[in-house]
């Protein structure tokens, strides 16, 4: 029978596992390499017996080692993304592990790597397989050898496999409940304090603080961290930031430890308490070590901040502040020696403890410091300029270094353009552009573009960090030839790249030389002019470069790709194209399973959440994967990918924790989905366990779901886990400041005591103001009491990035109102941040908004329309111009709030430099802005980019202008067509519409029952519509007259042949919005 199975003449399920185990060794060698896949499929439907682990040892012991590796490699490839049955995983691992340990030289890295990386990968995904080692009574000494061997191949393993192996190692070390596994000071052989080196090795990179606390109590851990062998090993590792901070705290908190003996690697993770008792000399010595060993933009694993790249952690700021407090005065020598620690200077230090002369002498050193907040850099610059420092040339501007962020835009605008052009040629100055506020970046672009006449020169000279701020109208090359290398070296927005995309593809023969940033500017008009072969080449390059396109671009791309039939190599085209195709379209390329595996990785958000296309994709995916009910297993969840975000609440409930990994990547949820997620999480029946046992690391893995958690879940999560998550992981999460504030509310006492005075331990100091966990320390009442006699102005910008609750923000606003009863000073307005949501029109009426830059900052957080309208009207009411900066500040979000008088104030040249889309505004607004846009872009009217420039304003275009566009190969989207002015749209003939829509003409058929396209169709002769060949119906038949009043969607068909008299009129009573038909003297022969 076994030979028949080996030859494929009998089913592998014909024999039991025991029969295979008892077969002759020679017979097993005849089995094909894919036999283990078949055997696993035969065994998993049934529960394992008590004998199966022993059968596993016997079965695998008979396998030839090389043949077994080949079989395991094939098995690994098949189950790489598929979760194995835990029960049978343990059974197989029982025998495979025994066999592996018998292989000669298994402890050599090449051989071990082959087994672990190629053969055992799917088994090691589940940490509990390491229970096999415990069950086999593998001694600590033996386990130490295993870890040493795994450590030898650590750097060759993918990160995911490193994590899986670490999870298994941890499972072995903690599964018996002891928190000191493999360590005993009294037992020879187990008394080595080099425990991290012996039992974790490089896998310590994946350990969390919670993990370390499972491995030993604090006293034991202090012995471990101080062991020279461990210190040497960890000095070469990149730990999770929270772990590095905790390790350093353990090192420095013990008695008798001198910071001078602290390895350089750890000075970057010091806590404030570790430096509180240093002398001045020791403080300067430590500051120098920090500057030397904690480089600019130091990246910590587990932390990639959404703030500026040079932002510092709370600990770093507090340590710097502690070091600075050792000094009363700051001569140049001290400021140079402080180096990076100078970021701890308070506003009072800057204004009162540094002389004007010393400040100017120290500018080269201070300009190298990273992490200045807005108040600090402004205070230094203002003091410097008021003392007579002059920016005469590019060198004196570049000398400011990181302090350039403290310049206000009016000072920058006053500089001659040649000063800025000289400065941006200096690499050290260009580096500072990255962290500048947006307002300053736009001002730099404004100055540079005003003195550079040609787009090619502008692209060449503009620093990378400023490229995306260039107005798109300045990137139209016209007759000028673009420099492909310069364009591809910069990062552009999609709208910018569209300006020069046509020029680029005509100039560049090798599309692979184009950057992802340039290719995202793909336009239908440019593609329509390409030969089919060239277009196919372009589309395939876009796949290789992973170019992200919008819905309209993809809709056009798929039409072009399938123009001559569905290609049989769709995997060579952008993955997102599949969203617009079906499994049957993909059939020549692969199976429906492959199709949906690709769709699951595509950018599903290019389709609207509730669109029929997305709903159809999900239905077809469920059918393809043969999911009959509502339970989705992990394998199918992995295939569904982003489609999991569209599964209803019933699927989420039925699938338990199988979907949480994918759901945590979703951007939003429907109410029934949120309720289902809460139900699953509350049950505790997931791999994460109940909320009561969660750690900060668990929260980090589930961070995408935190906005869904309600009070009943949040209150069960340990407070220290929430606090640690806020401290170490919050900046890497997708949560907004407002969403983080809900976590803060959970950490505050539920009952707020009336505060008679500020408690001594809650005085608001410089240290507290530098702590982003400040909201956690104060109830609203305490915050109000403790803020008395504290000046917020010098810390407001930074403080308002902290996750204060709504109540706490109200307290901060109240504090400012009490401090400035006659209205906030102009210097305070740019710092208000989220407090803009609390202001009233009365507040705004007291403000002096005289700068478009201030307007931009006030509107940046997108306050509600009432507040925004008050701010805009105050700005305009003070006589300020609606220039390009103001228009960009108002943006698409608020442009509809402008009245006709304000709109008519806009200069066409300003509109040319702005980026607006008024298509959702009242018709009068669209009419005014279209006329201004037409004038603004008139000098580019005959260039391909003209349509892209004027397209957002076309809702106000008269019919005559649309007819002119219909002759220009513009390939208008139907969504744009549907937003055209009603009378203009109805005036177009079918042939003119065909000219406007181009390759998008066929999309009309999907919109033919929607207004206003339905009214346009009803107005046309059916015979003319038929000439379009896109299946439009509903036009006027020959011999009939079609009378259409689109505003009220009324229609009457009147037979005209053989009519002798017709007297019809349509009376519209606009006031009552009713339509009355009156008909008289109607008779036919």
Short mmCIF file of N, CA, C and O in Angstrom, two decimals, residues 623-701:
data_model
loop_
_atom_site.label_atom_id
_atom_site.label_comp_id
_atom_site.label_asym_id
_atom_site.label_seq_id
_atom_site.Cartn_x
_atom_site.Cartn_y
_atom_site.Cartn_z
N UNK A 623 -17.73 34.02 -1.83
CA UNK A 623 -18.12 32.87 -2.66
C UNK A 623 -16.89 32.11 -3.13
O UNK A 623 -16.86 30.87 -3.11
N UNK A 624 -15.86 32.83 -3.53
CA UNK A 624 -14.63 32.19 -4.02
C UNK A 624 -13.97 31.35 -2.92
O UNK A 624 -13.52 30.24 -3.16
N UNK A 625 -13.95 31.90 -1.70
CA UNK A 625 -13.28 31.20 -0.59
C UNK A 625 -14.18 30.15 0.04
O UNK A 625 -13.80 29.51 1.03
N UNK A 626 -15.40 30.01 -0.52
CA UNK A 626 -16.35 29.00 -0.03
C UNK A 626 -16.61 29.16 1.48
O UNK A 626 -16.49 28.22 2.26
N UNK A 627 -16.94 30.39 1.86
CA UNK A 627 -17.28 30.67 3.25
C UNK A 627 -18.81 30.67 3.32
O UNK A 627 -19.47 31.66 3.00
N UNK A 628 -19.40 29.56 3.71
CA UNK A 628 -20.86 29.43 3.62
C UNK A 628 -21.59 30.23 4.70
O UNK A 628 -22.62 30.84 4.44
N UNK A 629 -21.07 30.21 5.90
CA UNK A 629 -21.74 30.92 7.00
C UNK A 629 -21.10 32.27 7.24
O UNK A 629 -20.76 32.99 6.31
N UNK A 630 -20.90 32.59 8.51
CA UNK A 630 -20.32 33.90 8.86
C UNK A 630 -19.01 33.76 9.62
O UNK A 630 -18.50 34.74 10.15
N UNK A 631 -18.49 32.53 9.69
CA UNK A 631 -17.22 32.33 10.41
C UNK A 631 -16.05 32.31 9.42
O UNK A 631 -16.02 31.51 8.49
N UNK A 632 -15.10 33.21 9.63
CA UNK A 632 -13.93 33.32 8.76
C UNK A 632 -12.70 32.88 9.54
O UNK A 632 -12.42 33.41 10.62
N UNK A 633 -11.98 31.89 9.00
CA UNK A 633 -10.78 31.43 9.72
C UNK A 633 -9.59 32.34 9.40
O UNK A 633 -9.67 33.22 8.55
N UNK A 634 -8.46 32.11 10.09
CA UNK A 634 -7.30 33.00 9.94
C UNK A 634 -6.73 32.96 8.53
O UNK A 634 -6.27 33.97 8.01
N UNK A 635 -6.75 31.77 7.91
CA UNK A 635 -6.21 31.65 6.55
C UNK A 635 -7.02 32.52 5.59
O UNK A 635 -6.45 33.28 4.79
N UNK A 636 -8.34 32.43 5.67
CA UNK A 636 -9.18 33.23 4.78
C UNK A 636 -9.12 34.73 5.12
O UNK A 636 -9.20 35.57 4.24
N UNK A 637 -8.95 35.01 6.40
CA UNK A 637 -8.81 36.42 6.80
C UNK A 637 -7.55 37.01 6.19
O UNK A 637 -7.53 38.18 5.77
N UNK A 638 -6.48 36.22 6.14
CA UNK A 638 -5.23 36.68 5.55
C UNK A 638 -5.42 36.97 4.07
O UNK A 638 -4.88 37.95 3.53
N UNK A 639 -6.20 36.13 3.39
CA UNK A 639 -6.45 36.33 1.96
C UNK A 639 -7.35 37.55 1.74
O UNK A 639 -7.09 38.38 0.86
N UNK A 640 -8.38 37.69 2.55
CA UNK A 640 -9.30 38.82 2.40
C UNK A 640 -8.58 40.15 2.62
O UNK A 640 -8.92 41.16 2.00
N UNK A 641 -7.60 40.17 3.50
CA UNK A 641 -6.82 41.39 3.73
C UNK A 641 -7.70 42.57 4.06
O UNK A 641 -8.51 42.54 4.99
N UNK A 642 -7.60 43.65 3.26
CA UNK A 642 -8.37 44.86 3.54
C UNK A 642 -9.87 44.67 3.37
O UNK A 642 -10.65 45.46 3.89
N UNK A 643 -10.29 43.63 2.65
CA UNK A 643 -11.73 43.37 2.50
C UNK A 643 -12.37 43.01 3.84
O UNK A 643 -13.59 43.11 3.99
N UNK A 644 -11.56 42.58 4.80
CA UNK A 644 -12.08 42.29 6.14
C UNK A 644 -12.76 43.54 6.72
O UNK A 644 -13.72 43.44 7.48
N UNK A 645 -12.27 44.71 6.33
CA UNK A 645 -12.83 45.98 6.83
C UNK A 645 -14.29 46.16 6.43
O UNK A 645 -14.99 47.00 7.01
N UNK A 646 -14.76 45.40 5.44
CA UNK A 646 -16.14 45.53 4.97
C UNK A 646 -17.05 44.43 5.51
O UNK A 646 -18.25 44.43 5.22
N UNK A 647 -16.50 43.48 6.25
CA UNK A 647 -17.32 42.40 6.82
C UNK A 647 -18.26 42.97 7.87
O UNK A 647 -17.88 43.81 8.69
N UNK A 648 -19.49 42.48 7.87
CA UNK A 648 -20.48 42.95 8.83
C UNK A 648 -20.23 42.45 10.23
O UNK A 648 -19.39 41.57 10.46
N UNK A 649 -20.96 43.00 11.18
CA UNK A 649 -20.78 42.64 12.58
C UNK A 649 -20.97 41.17 12.86
O UNK A 649 -20.30 40.59 13.72
N UNK A 650 -21.89 40.51 12.11
CA UNK A 650 -22.13 39.08 12.35
C UNK A 650 -20.91 38.24 12.04
O UNK A 650 -20.62 37.23 12.70
N UNK A 651 -20.14 38.64 11.00
CA UNK A 651 -18.91 37.93 10.66
C UNK A 651 -17.86 38.13 11.77
O UNK A 651 -17.15 37.20 12.13
N UNK A 652 -17.77 39.34 12.27
CA UNK A 652 -16.77 39.64 13.30
C UNK A 652 -17.05 38.83 14.56
O UNK A 652 -16.15 38.25 15.17
N UNK A 653 -18.33 38.79 14.95
CA UNK A 653 -18.69 38.02 16.15
C UNK A 653 -18.41 36.53 15.97
O UNK A 653 -17.82 35.88 16.83
N UNK A 654 -18.82 36.00 14.83
CA UNK A 654 -18.67 34.55 14.60
C UNK A 654 -17.21 34.13 14.48
O UNK A 654 -16.86 33.00 14.80
N UNK A 655 -16.37 35.04 14.00
CA UNK A 655 -14.97 34.69 13.74
C UNK A 655 -14.08 34.89 14.95
O UNK A 655 -12.88 34.59 14.91
N UNK A 656 -14.63 35.42 16.03
CA UNK A 656 -13.84 35.61 17.24
C UNK A 656 -12.64 36.49 16.99
O UNK A 656 -12.74 37.54 16.36
N UNK A 657 -11.48 36.05 17.47
CA UNK A 657 -10.27 36.87 17.32
C UNK A 657 -9.56 36.72 16.00
O UNK A 657 -8.52 37.35 15.77
N UNK A 658 -10.11 35.88 15.08
CA UNK A 658 -9.42 35.62 13.81
C UNK A 658 -9.24 36.87 12.95
O UNK A 658 -8.37 36.92 12.09
N UNK A 659 -10.10 37.87 13.15
CA UNK A 659 -10.09 39.04 12.28
C UNK A 659 -9.42 40.27 12.89
O UNK A 659 -9.25 41.28 12.21
N UNK A 660 -9.04 40.21 14.17
CA UNK A 660 -8.55 41.41 14.86
C UNK A 660 -7.31 41.99 14.20
O UNK A 660 -7.16 43.22 14.12
N UNK A 661 -6.41 41.14 13.73
CA UNK A 661 -5.18 41.62 13.10
C UNK A 661 -5.50 42.51 11.90
O UNK A 661 -4.95 43.60 11.75
N UNK A 662 -6.40 42.03 11.03
CA UNK A 662 -6.76 42.81 9.84
C UNK A 662 -7.63 44.02 10.22
O UNK A 662 -7.46 45.11 9.67
N UNK A 663 -8.53 43.85 11.18
CA UNK A 663 -9.42 44.94 11.57
C UNK A 663 -8.63 46.11 12.16
O UNK A 663 -9.03 47.27 12.01
N UNK A 664 -7.52 45.82 12.81
CA UNK A 664 -6.74 46.89 13.43
C UNK A 664 -6.10 47.79 12.39
O UNK A 664 -5.62 48.88 12.71
N UNK A 665 -6.11 47.36 11.10
CA UNK A 665 -5.55 48.18 10.03
C UNK A 665 -6.62 49.03 9.33
O UNK A 665 -6.30 49.86 8.49
N UNK A 666 -7.89 48.82 9.69
CA UNK A 666 -8.98 49.54 9.03
C UNK A 666 -9.02 50.99 9.51
O UNK A 666 -8.71 51.28 10.66
N UNK A 667 -9.44 51.89 8.61
CA UNK A 667 -9.45 53.31 8.94
C UNK A 667 -10.73 53.75 9.65
O UNK A 667 -10.74 54.74 10.37
N UNK A 668 -11.82 53.02 9.41
CA UNK A 668 -13.08 53.40 10.05
C UNK A 668 -13.99 52.18 10.10
O UNK A 668 -13.77 51.18 9.39
N UNK A 669 -15.01 52.28 10.96
CA UNK A 669 -15.95 51.17 11.12
C UNK A 669 -17.38 51.70 11.13
O UNK A 669 -17.64 52.85 11.49
N UNK A 670 -18.31 50.82 10.75
CA UNK A 670 -19.72 51.12 10.87
C UNK A 670 -20.17 50.75 12.29
O UNK A 670 -19.50 49.95 12.97
N UNK A 671 -21.27 51.31 12.76
CA UNK A 671 -21.70 51.05 14.15
C UNK A 671 -21.81 49.58 14.51
O UNK A 671 -21.41 49.17 15.60
N UNK A 672 -22.38 48.75 13.60
CA UNK A 672 -22.53 47.33 13.95
C UNK A 672 -21.18 46.63 14.03
O UNK A 672 -21.01 45.68 14.81
N UNK A 673 -20.20 47.10 13.24
CA UNK A 673 -18.86 46.54 13.33
C UNK A 673 -18.22 46.89 14.67
O UNK A 673 -17.59 46.04 15.31
N UNK A 674 -18.38 48.14 15.08
CA UNK A 674 -17.80 48.58 16.36
C UNK A 674 -18.37 47.77 17.51
O UNK A 674 -17.63 47.33 18.40
N UNK A 675 -19.68 47.56 17.48
CA UNK A 675 -20.32 46.79 18.55
C UNK A 675 -19.80 45.35 18.58
O UNK A 675 -19.54 44.79 19.65
N UNK A 676 -19.60 44.78 17.40
CA UNK A 676 -19.09 43.40 17.31
C UNK A 676 -17.65 43.31 17.81
O UNK A 676 -17.29 42.35 18.50
N UNK A 677 -16.82 44.28 17.45
CA UNK A 677 -15.42 44.28 17.91
C UNK A 677 -15.38 44.36 19.43
O UNK A 677 -14.62 43.62 20.08
N UNK A 678 -16.21 45.23 20.01
CA UNK A 678 -16.24 45.33 21.47
C UNK A 678 -16.67 44.02 22.11
O UNK A 678 -16.13 43.60 23.14
N UNK A 679 -17.62 43.35 21.48
CA UNK A 679 -18.11 42.06 22.00
C UNK A 679 -17.00 41.01 21.99
O UNK A 679 -16.80 40.29 22.98
N UNK A 680 -16.26 40.94 20.87
CA UNK A 680 -15.19 39.95 20.75
C UNK A 680 -14.07 40.24 21.74
O UNK A 680 -13.57 39.35 22.44
N UNK A 681 -13.66 41.50 21.82
CA UNK A 681 -12.56 41.88 22.72
C UNK A 681 -12.95 41.65 24.17
O UNK A 681 -12.16 41.14 24.97
N UNK A 682 -14.18 41.99 24.53
CA UNK A 682 -14.63 41.85 25.92
C UNK A 682 -14.69 40.38 26.34
O UNK A 682 -14.48 40.06 27.52
N UNK A 683 -14.96 39.50 25.39
CA UNK A 683 -15.06 38.08 25.72
C UNK A 683 -13.74 37.50 26.21
O UNK A 683 -13.72 36.54 26.98
N UNK A 684 -12.63 38.08 25.74
CA UNK A 684 -11.31 37.57 26.15
C UNK A 684 -10.89 36.34 25.40
O UNK A 684 -9.78 35.82 25.61
N UNK A 685 -11.75 35.83 24.50
CA UNK A 685 -11.43 34.61 23.76
C UNK A 685 -10.64 34.92 22.49
O UNK A 685 -11.05 34.59 21.38
N UNK A 686 -9.55 35.60 22.66
CA UNK A 686 -8.66 35.91 21.55
C UNK A 686 -7.23 35.62 21.98
O UNK A 686 -6.97 35.35 23.16
N UNK A 687 -6.31 35.69 21.04
CA UNK A 687 -4.91 35.44 21.39
C UNK A 687 -4.36 36.51 22.33
O UNK A 687 -3.32 36.30 22.97
N UNK A 688 -5.07 37.63 22.44
CA UNK A 688 -4.61 38.71 23.32
C UNK A 688 -5.11 38.54 24.75
O UNK A 688 -4.65 39.23 25.65
N UNK A 689 -6.07 37.64 24.94
CA UNK A 689 -6.63 37.44 26.27
C UNK A 689 -7.57 38.55 26.66
O UNK A 689 -7.81 39.50 25.90
N UNK A 690 -8.14 38.49 27.87
CA UNK A 690 -9.06 39.54 28.32
C UNK A 690 -8.31 40.85 28.58
O UNK A 690 -7.11 40.84 28.89
N UNK A 691 -8.98 41.98 28.45
CA UNK A 691 -8.32 43.28 28.65
C UNK A 691 -7.60 43.42 29.98
O UNK A 691 -6.62 44.15 30.08
N UNK A 692 -8.05 42.69 30.99
CA UNK A 692 -7.47 42.83 32.32
C UNK A 692 -6.01 42.35 32.37
O UNK A 692 -5.25 42.73 33.27
N UNK A 693 -5.57 41.56 31.37
CA UNK A 693 -4.18 41.06 31.38
C UNK A 693 -3.33 41.75 30.31
O UNK A 693 -2.18 41.38 30.10
N UNK A 694 -3.89 42.75 29.64
CA UNK A 694 -3.15 43.39 28.55
C UNK A 694 -1.96 44.19 29.07
O UNK A 694 -1.99 44.72 30.18
N UNK A 695 -0.95 44.28 28.23
CA UNK A 695 0.23 45.09 28.51
C UNK A 695 0.27 46.26 27.52
O UNK A 695 -0.56 46.34 26.61
N UNK A 696 1.24 47.14 27.69
CA UNK A 696 1.41 48.25 26.74
C UNK A 696 1.69 47.71 25.35
O UNK A 696 1.26 48.28 24.34
N UNK A 697 2.42 46.59 25.27
CA UNK A 697 2.75 46.00 23.98
C UNK A 697 1.48 45.47 23.30
O UNK A 697 1.31 45.59 22.09
N UNK A 698 0.57 44.90 24.10
CA UNK A 698 -0.72 44.43 23.55
C UNK A 698 -1.49 45.60 22.96
O UNK A 698 -2.03 45.53 21.85
N UNK A 699 -1.53 46.70 23.70
CA UNK A 699 -2.22 47.89 23.22
C UNK A 699 -1.60 48.40 21.92
O UNK A 699 -2.30 48.88 21.04
N UNK A 700 -0.29 48.28 21.83
CA UNK A 700 0.37 48.74 20.60
C UNK A 700 -0.06 47.89 19.41
O UNK A 700 -0.28 48.40 18.32
N UNK A 701 -0.19 46.58 19.63
CA UNK A 701 -0.63 45.69 18.55
C UNK A 701 -2.08 45.97 18.15
O UNK A 701 -2.47 45.75 17.00
#
